[in-house]
Coordinates of C-alpha atoms in Angstrom, one line a residue:
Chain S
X1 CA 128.6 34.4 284.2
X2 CA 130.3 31.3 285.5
X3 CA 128.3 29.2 287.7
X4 CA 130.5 27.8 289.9
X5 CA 128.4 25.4 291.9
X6 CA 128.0 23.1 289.1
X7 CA 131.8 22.8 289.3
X8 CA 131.8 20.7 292.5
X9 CA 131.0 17.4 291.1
X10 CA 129.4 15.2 293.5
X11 CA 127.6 12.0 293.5
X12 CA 124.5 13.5 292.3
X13 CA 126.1 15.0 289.5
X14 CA 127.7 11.6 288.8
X15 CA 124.3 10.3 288.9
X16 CA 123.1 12.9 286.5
X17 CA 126.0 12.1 284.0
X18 CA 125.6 8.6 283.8
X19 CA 121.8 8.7 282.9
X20 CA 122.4 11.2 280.5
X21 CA 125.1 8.9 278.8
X22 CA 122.7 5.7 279.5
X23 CA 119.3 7.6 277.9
X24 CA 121.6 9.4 274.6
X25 CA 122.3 5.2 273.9
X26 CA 118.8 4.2 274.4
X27 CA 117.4 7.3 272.2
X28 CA 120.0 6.6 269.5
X29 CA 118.9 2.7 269.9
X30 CA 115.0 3.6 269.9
X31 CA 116.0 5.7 266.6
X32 CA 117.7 3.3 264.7
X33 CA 115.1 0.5 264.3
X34 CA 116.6 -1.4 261.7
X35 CA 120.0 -2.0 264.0
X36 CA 117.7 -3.6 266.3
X37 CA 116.2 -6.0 263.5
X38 CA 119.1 -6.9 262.7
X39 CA 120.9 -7.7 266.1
X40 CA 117.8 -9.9 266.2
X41 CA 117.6 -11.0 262.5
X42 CA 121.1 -12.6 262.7
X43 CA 120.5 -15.1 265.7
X44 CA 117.5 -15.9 264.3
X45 CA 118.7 -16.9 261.3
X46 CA 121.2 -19.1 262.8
X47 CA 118.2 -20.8 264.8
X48 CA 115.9 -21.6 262.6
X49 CA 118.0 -22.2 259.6
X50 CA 121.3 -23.3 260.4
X51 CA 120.6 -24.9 263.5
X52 CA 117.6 -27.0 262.2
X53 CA 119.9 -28.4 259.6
X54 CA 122.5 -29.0 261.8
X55 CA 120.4 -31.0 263.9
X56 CA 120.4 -34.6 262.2
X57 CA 124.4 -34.6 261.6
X58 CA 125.5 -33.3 265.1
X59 CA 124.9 -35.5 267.6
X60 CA 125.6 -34.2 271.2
X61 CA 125.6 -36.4 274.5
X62 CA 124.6 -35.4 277.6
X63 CA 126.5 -32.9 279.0
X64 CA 126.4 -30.4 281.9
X65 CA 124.5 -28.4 282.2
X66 CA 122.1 -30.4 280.5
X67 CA 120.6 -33.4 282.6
X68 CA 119.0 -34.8 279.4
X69 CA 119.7 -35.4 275.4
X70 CA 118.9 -31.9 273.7
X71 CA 118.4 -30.8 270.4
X72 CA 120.9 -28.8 268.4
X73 CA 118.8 -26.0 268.4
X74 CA 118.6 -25.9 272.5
X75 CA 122.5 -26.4 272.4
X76 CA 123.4 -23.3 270.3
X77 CA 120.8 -20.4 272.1
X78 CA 123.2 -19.5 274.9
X79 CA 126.2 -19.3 272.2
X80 CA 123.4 -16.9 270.1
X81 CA 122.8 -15.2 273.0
X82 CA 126.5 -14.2 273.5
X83 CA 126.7 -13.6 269.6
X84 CA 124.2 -11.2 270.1
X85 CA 126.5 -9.1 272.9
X86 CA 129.8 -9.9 270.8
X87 CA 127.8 -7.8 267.4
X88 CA 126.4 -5.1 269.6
X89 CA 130.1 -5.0 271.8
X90 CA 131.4 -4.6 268.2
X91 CA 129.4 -2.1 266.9
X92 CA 129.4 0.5 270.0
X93 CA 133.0 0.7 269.6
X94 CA 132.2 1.1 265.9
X95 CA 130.3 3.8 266.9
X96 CA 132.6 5.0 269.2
X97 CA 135.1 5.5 266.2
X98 CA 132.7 7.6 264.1
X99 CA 132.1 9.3 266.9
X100 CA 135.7 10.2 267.1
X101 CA 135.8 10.7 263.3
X102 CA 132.9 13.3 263.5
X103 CA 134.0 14.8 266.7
X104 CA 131.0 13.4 268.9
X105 CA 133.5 11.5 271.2
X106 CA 135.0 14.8 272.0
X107 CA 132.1 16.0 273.1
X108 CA 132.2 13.2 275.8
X109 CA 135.8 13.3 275.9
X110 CA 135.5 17.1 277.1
X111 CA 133.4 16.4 280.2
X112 CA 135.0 17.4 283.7
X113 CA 134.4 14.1 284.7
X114 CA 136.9 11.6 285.4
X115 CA 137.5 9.5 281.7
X116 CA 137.3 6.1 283.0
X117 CA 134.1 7.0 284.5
X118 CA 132.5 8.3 281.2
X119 CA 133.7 5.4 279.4
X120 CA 132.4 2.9 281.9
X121 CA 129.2 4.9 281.5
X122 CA 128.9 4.4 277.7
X123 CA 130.3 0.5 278.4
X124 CA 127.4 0.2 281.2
X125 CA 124.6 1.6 278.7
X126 CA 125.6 -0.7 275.7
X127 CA 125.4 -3.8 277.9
X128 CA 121.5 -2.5 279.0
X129 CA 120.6 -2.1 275.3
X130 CA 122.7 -5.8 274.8
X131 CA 120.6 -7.6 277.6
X132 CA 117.0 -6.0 276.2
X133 CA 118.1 -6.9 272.4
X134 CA 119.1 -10.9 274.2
X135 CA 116.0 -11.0 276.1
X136 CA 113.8 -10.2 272.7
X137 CA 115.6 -13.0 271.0
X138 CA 115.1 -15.4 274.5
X139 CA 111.5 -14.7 273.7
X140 CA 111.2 -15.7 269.8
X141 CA 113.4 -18.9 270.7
X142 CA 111.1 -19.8 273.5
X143 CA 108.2 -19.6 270.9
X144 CA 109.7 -22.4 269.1
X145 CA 110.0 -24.4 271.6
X146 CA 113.2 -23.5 273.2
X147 CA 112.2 -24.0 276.6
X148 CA 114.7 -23.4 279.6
X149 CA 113.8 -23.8 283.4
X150 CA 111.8 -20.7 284.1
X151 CA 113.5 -19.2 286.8
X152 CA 116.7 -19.3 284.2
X153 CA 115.5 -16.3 282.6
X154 CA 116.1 -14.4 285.7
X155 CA 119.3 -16.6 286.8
X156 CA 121.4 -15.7 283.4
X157 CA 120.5 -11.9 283.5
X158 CA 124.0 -11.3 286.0
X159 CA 125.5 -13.6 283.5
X160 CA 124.5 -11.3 280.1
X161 CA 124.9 -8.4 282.2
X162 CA 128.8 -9.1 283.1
X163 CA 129.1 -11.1 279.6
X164 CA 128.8 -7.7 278.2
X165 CA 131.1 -6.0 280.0
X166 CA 133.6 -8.1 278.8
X167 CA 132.2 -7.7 274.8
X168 CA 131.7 -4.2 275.3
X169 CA 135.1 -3.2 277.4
X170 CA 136.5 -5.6 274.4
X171 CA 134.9 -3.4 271.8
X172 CA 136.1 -0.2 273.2
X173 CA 139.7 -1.4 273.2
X174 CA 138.9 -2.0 270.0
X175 CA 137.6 1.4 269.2
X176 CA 141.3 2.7 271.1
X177 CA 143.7 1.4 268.7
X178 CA 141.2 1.8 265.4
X179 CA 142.0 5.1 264.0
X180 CA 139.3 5.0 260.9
X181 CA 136.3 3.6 260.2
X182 CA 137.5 1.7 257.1
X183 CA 139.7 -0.3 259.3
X184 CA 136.7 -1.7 261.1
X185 CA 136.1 -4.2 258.4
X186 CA 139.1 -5.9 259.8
X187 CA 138.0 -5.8 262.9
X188 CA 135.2 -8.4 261.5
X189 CA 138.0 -10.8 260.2
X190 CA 140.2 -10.8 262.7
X191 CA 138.0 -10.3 265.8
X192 CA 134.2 -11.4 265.3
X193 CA 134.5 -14.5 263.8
X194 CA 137.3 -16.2 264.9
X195 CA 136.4 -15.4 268.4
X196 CA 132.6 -17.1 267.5
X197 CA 134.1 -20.3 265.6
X198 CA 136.6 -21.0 267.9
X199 CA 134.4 -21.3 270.8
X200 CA 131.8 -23.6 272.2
X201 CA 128.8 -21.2 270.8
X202 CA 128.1 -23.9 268.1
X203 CA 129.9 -27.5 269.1
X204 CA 130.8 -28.5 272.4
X205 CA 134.3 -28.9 273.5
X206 CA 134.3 -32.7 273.4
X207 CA 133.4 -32.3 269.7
X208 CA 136.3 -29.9 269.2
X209 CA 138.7 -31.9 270.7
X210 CA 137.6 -35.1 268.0
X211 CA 139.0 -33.3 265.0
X212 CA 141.8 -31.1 266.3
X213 CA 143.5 -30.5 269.7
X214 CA 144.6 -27.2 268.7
X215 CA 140.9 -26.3 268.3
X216 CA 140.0 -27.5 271.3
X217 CA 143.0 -25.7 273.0
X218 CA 142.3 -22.5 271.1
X219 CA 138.6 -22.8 272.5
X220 CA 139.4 -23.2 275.4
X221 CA 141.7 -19.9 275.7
X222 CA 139.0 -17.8 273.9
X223 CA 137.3 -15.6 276.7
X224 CA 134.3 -15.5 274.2
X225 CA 133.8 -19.8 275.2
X226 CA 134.1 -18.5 278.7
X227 CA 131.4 -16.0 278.1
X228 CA 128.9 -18.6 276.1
X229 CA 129.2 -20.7 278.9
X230 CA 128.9 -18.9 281.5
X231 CA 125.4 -18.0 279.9
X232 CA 124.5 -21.7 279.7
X233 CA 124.9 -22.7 282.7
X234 CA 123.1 -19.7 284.2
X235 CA 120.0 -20.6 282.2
X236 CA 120.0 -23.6 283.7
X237 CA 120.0 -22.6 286.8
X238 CA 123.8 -23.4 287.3
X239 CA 126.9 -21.4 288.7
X240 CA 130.3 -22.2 287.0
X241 CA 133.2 -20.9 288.3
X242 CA 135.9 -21.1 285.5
X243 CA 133.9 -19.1 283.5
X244 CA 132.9 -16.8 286.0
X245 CA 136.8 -16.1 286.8
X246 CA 137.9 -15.8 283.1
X247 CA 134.7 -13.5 282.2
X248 CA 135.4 -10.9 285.1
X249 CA 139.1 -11.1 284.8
X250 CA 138.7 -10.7 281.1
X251 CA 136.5 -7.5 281.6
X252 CA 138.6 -5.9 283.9
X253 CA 141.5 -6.3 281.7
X254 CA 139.9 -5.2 279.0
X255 CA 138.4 -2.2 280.7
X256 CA 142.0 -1.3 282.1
X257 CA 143.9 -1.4 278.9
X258 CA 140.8 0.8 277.1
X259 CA 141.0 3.4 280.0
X260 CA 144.8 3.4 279.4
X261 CA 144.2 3.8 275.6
X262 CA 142.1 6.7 276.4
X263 CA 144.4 8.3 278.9
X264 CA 145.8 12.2 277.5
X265 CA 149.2 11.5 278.8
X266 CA 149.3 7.2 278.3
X267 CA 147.6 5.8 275.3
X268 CA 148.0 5.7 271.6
X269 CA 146.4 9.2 271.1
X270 CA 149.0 11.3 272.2
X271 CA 151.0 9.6 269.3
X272 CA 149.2 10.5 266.9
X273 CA 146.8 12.9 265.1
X274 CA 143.4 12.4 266.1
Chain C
X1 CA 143.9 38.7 288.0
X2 CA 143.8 35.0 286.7
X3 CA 143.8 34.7 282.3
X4 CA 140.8 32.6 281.2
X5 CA 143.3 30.9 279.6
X6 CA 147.5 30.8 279.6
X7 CA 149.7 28.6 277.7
X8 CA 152.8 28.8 278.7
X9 CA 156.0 27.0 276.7
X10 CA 153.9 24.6 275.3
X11 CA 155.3 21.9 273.1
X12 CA 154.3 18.8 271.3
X13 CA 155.1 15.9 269.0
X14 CA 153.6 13.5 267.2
X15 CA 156.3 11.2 267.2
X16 CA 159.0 12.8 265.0
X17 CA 156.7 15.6 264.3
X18 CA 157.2 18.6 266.1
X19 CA 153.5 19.9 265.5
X20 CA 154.0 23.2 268.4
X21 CA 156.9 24.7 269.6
X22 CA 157.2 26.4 272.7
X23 CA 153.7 28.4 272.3
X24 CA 152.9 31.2 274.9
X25 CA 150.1 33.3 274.8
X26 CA 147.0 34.3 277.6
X27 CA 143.5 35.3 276.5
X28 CA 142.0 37.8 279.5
X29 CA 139.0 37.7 281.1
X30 CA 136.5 39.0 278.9
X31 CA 137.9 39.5 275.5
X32 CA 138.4 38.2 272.4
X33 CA 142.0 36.6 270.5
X34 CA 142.3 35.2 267.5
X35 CA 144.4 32.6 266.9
X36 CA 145.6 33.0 263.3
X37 CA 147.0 30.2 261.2
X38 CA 147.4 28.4 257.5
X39 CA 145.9 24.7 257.6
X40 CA 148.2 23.0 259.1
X41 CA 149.8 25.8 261.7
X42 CA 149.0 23.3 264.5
X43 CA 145.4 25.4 265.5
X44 CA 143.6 22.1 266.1
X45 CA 146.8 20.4 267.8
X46 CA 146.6 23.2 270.2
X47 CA 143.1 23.0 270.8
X48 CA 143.2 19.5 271.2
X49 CA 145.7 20.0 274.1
X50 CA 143.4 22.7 275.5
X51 CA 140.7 20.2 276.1
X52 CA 142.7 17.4 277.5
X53 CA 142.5 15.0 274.5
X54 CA 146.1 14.4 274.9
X55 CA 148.8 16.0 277.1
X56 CA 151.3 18.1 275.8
X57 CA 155.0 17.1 276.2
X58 CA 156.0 19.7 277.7
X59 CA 154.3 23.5 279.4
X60 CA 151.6 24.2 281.4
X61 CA 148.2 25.0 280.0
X62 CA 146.0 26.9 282.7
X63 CA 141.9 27.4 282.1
X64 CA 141.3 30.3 284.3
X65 CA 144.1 29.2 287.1
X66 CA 143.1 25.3 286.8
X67 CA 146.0 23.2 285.3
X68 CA 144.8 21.2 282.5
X69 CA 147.2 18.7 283.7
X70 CA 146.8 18.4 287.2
X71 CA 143.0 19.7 287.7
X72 CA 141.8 18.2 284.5
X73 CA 138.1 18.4 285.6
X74 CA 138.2 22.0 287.3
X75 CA 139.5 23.5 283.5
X76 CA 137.5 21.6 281.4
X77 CA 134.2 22.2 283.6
X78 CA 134.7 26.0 283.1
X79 CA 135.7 25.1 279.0
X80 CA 132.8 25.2 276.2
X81 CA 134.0 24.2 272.7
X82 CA 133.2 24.4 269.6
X83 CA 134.9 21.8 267.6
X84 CA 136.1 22.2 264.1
X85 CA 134.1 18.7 263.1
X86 CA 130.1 18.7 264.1
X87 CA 129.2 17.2 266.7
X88 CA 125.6 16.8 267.6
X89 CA 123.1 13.8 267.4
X90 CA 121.4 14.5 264.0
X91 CA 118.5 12.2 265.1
X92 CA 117.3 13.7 268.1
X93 CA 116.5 17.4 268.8
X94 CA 117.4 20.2 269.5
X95 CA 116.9 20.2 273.2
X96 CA 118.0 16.2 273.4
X97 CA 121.2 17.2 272.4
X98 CA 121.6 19.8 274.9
X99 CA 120.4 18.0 277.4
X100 CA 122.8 15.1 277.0
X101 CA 125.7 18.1 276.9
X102 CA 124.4 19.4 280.2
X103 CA 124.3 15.5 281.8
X104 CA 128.1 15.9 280.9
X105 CA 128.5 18.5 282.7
X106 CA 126.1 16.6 286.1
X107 CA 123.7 19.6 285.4
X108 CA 120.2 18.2 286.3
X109 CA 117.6 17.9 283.9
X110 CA 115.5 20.9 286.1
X111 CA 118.4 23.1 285.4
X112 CA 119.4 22.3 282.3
X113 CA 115.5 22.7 280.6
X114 CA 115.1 26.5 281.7
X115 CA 118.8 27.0 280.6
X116 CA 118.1 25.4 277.5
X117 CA 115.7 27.7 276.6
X118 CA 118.0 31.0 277.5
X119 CA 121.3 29.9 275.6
X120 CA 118.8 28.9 272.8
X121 CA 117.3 32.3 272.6
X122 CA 120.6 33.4 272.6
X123 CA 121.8 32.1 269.7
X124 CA 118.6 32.9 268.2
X125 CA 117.0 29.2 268.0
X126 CA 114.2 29.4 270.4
X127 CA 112.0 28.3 268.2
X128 CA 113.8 25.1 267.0
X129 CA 114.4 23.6 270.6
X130 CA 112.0 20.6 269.6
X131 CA 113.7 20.1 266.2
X132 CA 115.7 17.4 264.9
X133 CA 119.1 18.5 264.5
X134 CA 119.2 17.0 261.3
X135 CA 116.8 19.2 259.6
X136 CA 118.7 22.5 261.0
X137 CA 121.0 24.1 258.1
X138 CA 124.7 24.5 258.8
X139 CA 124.5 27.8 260.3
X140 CA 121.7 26.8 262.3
X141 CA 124.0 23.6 263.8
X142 CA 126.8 26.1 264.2
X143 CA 125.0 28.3 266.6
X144 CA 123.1 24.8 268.6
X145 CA 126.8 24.0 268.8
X146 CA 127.7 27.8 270.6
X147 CA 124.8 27.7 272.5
X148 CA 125.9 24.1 273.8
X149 CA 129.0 24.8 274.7
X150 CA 127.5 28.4 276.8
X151 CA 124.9 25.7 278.5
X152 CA 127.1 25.0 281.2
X153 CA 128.6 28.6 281.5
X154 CA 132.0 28.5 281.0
X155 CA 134.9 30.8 281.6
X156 CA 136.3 30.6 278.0
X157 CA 134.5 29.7 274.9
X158 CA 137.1 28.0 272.2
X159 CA 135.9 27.8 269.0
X160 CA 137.9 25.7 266.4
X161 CA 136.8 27.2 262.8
X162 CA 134.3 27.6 263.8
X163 CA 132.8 29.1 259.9
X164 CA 134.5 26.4 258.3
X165 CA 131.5 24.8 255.7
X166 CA 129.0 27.6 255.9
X167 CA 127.7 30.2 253.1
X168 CA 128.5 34.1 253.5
X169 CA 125.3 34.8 255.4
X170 CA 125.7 32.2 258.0
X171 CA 129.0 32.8 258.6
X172 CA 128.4 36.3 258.9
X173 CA 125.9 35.3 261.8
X174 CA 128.4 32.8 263.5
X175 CA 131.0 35.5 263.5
X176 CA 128.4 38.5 265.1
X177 CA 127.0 35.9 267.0
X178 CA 130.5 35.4 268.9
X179 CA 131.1 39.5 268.7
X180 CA 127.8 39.5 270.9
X181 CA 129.1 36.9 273.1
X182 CA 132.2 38.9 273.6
X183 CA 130.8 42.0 274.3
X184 CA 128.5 40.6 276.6
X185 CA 131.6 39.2 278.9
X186 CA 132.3 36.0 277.2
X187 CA 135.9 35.6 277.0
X188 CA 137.0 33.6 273.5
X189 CA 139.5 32.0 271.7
X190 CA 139.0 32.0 268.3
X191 CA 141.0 29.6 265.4
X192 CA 140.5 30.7 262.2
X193 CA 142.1 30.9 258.7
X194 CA 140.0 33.5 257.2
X195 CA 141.6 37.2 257.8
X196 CA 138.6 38.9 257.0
X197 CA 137.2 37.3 260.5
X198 CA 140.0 39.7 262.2
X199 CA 139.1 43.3 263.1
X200 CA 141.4 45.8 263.6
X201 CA 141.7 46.3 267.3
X202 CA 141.9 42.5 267.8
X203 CA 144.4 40.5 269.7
X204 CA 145.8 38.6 267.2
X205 CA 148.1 35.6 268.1
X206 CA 150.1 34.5 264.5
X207 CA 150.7 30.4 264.8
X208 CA 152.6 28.8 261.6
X209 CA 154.0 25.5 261.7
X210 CA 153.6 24.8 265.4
X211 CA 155.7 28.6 266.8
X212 CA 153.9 31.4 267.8
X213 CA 155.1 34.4 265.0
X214 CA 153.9 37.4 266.3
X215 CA 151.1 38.6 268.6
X216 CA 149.5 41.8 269.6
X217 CA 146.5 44.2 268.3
X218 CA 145.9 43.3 264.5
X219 CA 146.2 47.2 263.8
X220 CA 149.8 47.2 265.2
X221 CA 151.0 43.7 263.2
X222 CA 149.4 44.7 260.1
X223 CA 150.9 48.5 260.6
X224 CA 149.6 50.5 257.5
X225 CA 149.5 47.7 255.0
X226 CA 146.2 45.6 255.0
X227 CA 146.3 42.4 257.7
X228 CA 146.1 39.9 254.9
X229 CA 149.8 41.6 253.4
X230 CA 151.3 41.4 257.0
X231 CA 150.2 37.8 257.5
X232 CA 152.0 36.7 254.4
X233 CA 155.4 39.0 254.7
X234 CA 155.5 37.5 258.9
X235 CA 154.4 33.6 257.3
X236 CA 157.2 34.3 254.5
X237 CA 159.6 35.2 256.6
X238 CA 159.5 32.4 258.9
X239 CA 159.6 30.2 255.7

């Protein structure tokens, strides 16, 4: 009964694989509502609460990209924004590990095609539900008055876009070495938020540097700074290289040492029960 | 003829712990085996090595003539499991689900709906195609998972306890579900526990901890006495 055309695997089956893997995320995104409130809730809460407090004791100078003084609030979006694709990074590879738990990720794992493709895949259709949940929150901030050059809403889409490769190749590294779901809780402590304090998503460097070089120097190591500014300077229109070379060597890193996780004959797994 | 599936000195650790040792055994085109083992016999170990979610340390594992090793793609394209853990989408239907399985597999969405509908019927769920999974019952799920892992026709069909979870009735379907399967050509692999799964002119292959005991036709293991008594005297032996 074996129908062995469907056996030669070529482009177009590829093609057909990947949407598959692309529209399964965006179902189970459409289905679970309340993840997408809160992926919005969060930034939100950071804007109009903790920024607007913030924004009498924090000071900031100019600095690029900005040509002018700017409010608090303007300074922390593009650090929000990048929040937003470190929580949803975070919680694919969650997924990925109850997946594993209730034997869903076999079902992917199973496929005849190659691993690293079906994992990039599943990395290239979180970032797509990553960039839509970003743009939403652009939307609400540009309501209150939030207001970047036009054409930056179109200029920082490469920049979210390879921004979350890095979260979301991070996240499924993540999601390698994690072998239950009740670890995950660490993964909060020891991964979210030092990688979102130590970064320039809510002071600038100059600031960090004031009160401790070691900050500052920690900051400045954290791919997750790299990623936040990469994102501010594409909303305004401007190109920055550093961050640009750290982002895309960070993702391809990340993305290596995941597909070696996952290998049958390389990673953890064959270690271990799974 | 090529085996829909050969293992052949196949070994693995986990670390220190030697879960197989040395396990041979082929399952021919068309039939039925049963691979028969306590909890812990190193069933889903085996399986796991079957489907390439690790590599063994050492044997070959062939899916009808493809190395698992070498031609990873070609044996698992012509693979359809059933794994011991669900595995379906419990938000989104029926026919969602299968069609994401069929993506898997690059079978296009004009292929895959008519198909849907045949292994479907098969199984007996034509009528719950536009269903959300999570309102099937357990036996139901069991037999969307069968009739996921037939979508993309395979050559073998391994199915890791598979009964595990359900009542007596649904069970009884999974199990005549498969012995349909068979008949009709399907060949199978099936892990199980439960002796009174076994029928007498089964090929039976006896795993306990991680070694292959005994195999052959149930009848000529068990001898006289029932299967159950000749399970525990070959188990207790080994002990």
């Amino acid at each position: 009964m074996t129908d062995i055309t469907l056996h030669r695997r070529g482009p177009g089956a590829y093609a057909t694989a990947f949407l598959g893997i692309a529209w399964r995320e965006l179902l189970r995104f459409v289905h679970q509502r309340e993840r997408f409130i809160a992926a919005l809730v969060r930034p939100l809460v950071w804007l109009f609460i903790f920024a607007a407090g913030f924004r009498a004791v924090l000071g900031l100078s100019i600095i690029p990209p900005y040509q002018t003084y700017i409010l608090y609030e303007v300074y922390v979006v593009p650090g929000l924004c990048a929040m937003i694709q470190l929580f949803n990074g975070m919680q694919s590879s969650l997924s990925m590990v109850y997946d594993r738990e209730t034997g869903a990720m076999r079902t992917l794992l199973v496929s005849p095609f190659p691993r690293w493709f079906l994992l990039g895949s599943k990395l290239l259709a979180g970032v797509f539900v990553s960039v839509l949940q970003v743009y939403a929150f652009l939307a609400i901030a540009w309501a209150w008055g939030i207001e970047p050059p036009v054409w930056g809403f179109l200029a920082v889409l490469p920049a979210l876009v390879l921004s979350g490769l890095m979260l979301g190749a991070l996240g499924l590294l993540i999601s390698s070495t994690i072998r239950q779901l009740e670890n995950f809780a660490g993964v909060m402590n020891f991964v979210i938020f030092p990688m979102f304090f130590a970064s320039t998503a809510l002071y600038p460097l100059w600031r960090l540097r004031e009160s401790s070089t070691l900050l500052h120097d920690i900051a400045l190591f954290n791919p997750f700074t790299h990623a936040v500014e990469l994102i501010r300077f594409a909303l305004y229109l401007r190109f920055e290289p550093l961050a640009f070379a750290v982002v895309t060597g960070c993702t391809l890193l990340f993305f290596g040492a995941a597909v070696f996780m996952y290998d049958p004959s390389k990673g953890l797994w064959r270690k271990r029960k799974a | 003829m090529t085996h829909a599936l050969e293992v052949a000195g196949v070994s693995h650790a986990f670390g220190r712990v030697q879960a197989l040792r040395d396990v041979s055994f082929t399952v021919p085109q068309g039939r039925f085996v049963a691979l028969l083992g306590p909890n812990g016999a190193g069933k889903t170990t085996l399986f796991s090595l079957i489907t390439r979610l690790y590599d063994s340390t050492s044997g070959t594992i062939r899916v009808a003539g493809h190395d698992a090793r070498r031609q990873p793609g070609d044996a698992l394209a012509r693979l359809g499991v059933v794994f011991q853990s669900r595995a379906l989408d419990l938000d989104l239907t029926l026919r969602q689900n299968l069609l994401y399985h069929a993506a898997l597999h690059g079978i296009p969405r004009r292929i895959a709906l008519p198909r849907i509908d045949e292994v479907a019927a098969l199984v007996g769920l034509e009528d719950k195609v536009g269903t959300r999974v999570s309102t099937l019952s357990g036996g139901q799920q069991r037999r969307a998972e069968i009739a996921r892992a037939l979508l993309h026709r395979p050559e073998l069909l391994l199915l890791d306890e598979a009964t595990v979870g359900l009542d007596v009735r649904a069970r009884a379907d999974v199990v005549a579900l498969v012995r349909q399967l068979v008949a009709g050509g399907v060949s199978t692999l099936w892990a199980t526990h439960v002796l009174d799964e076994i029928l007498p002119e089964d090929e039976v292959v006896v795993l306990h901890q991680g070694a292959v005991l005994a195999q052959g036709r149930a009848t000529d293991l068990a001898g006289a006495a029932p299967l159950a008594d000749a399970f525990l005297r070959l188990t207790r032996e080994a002990a």
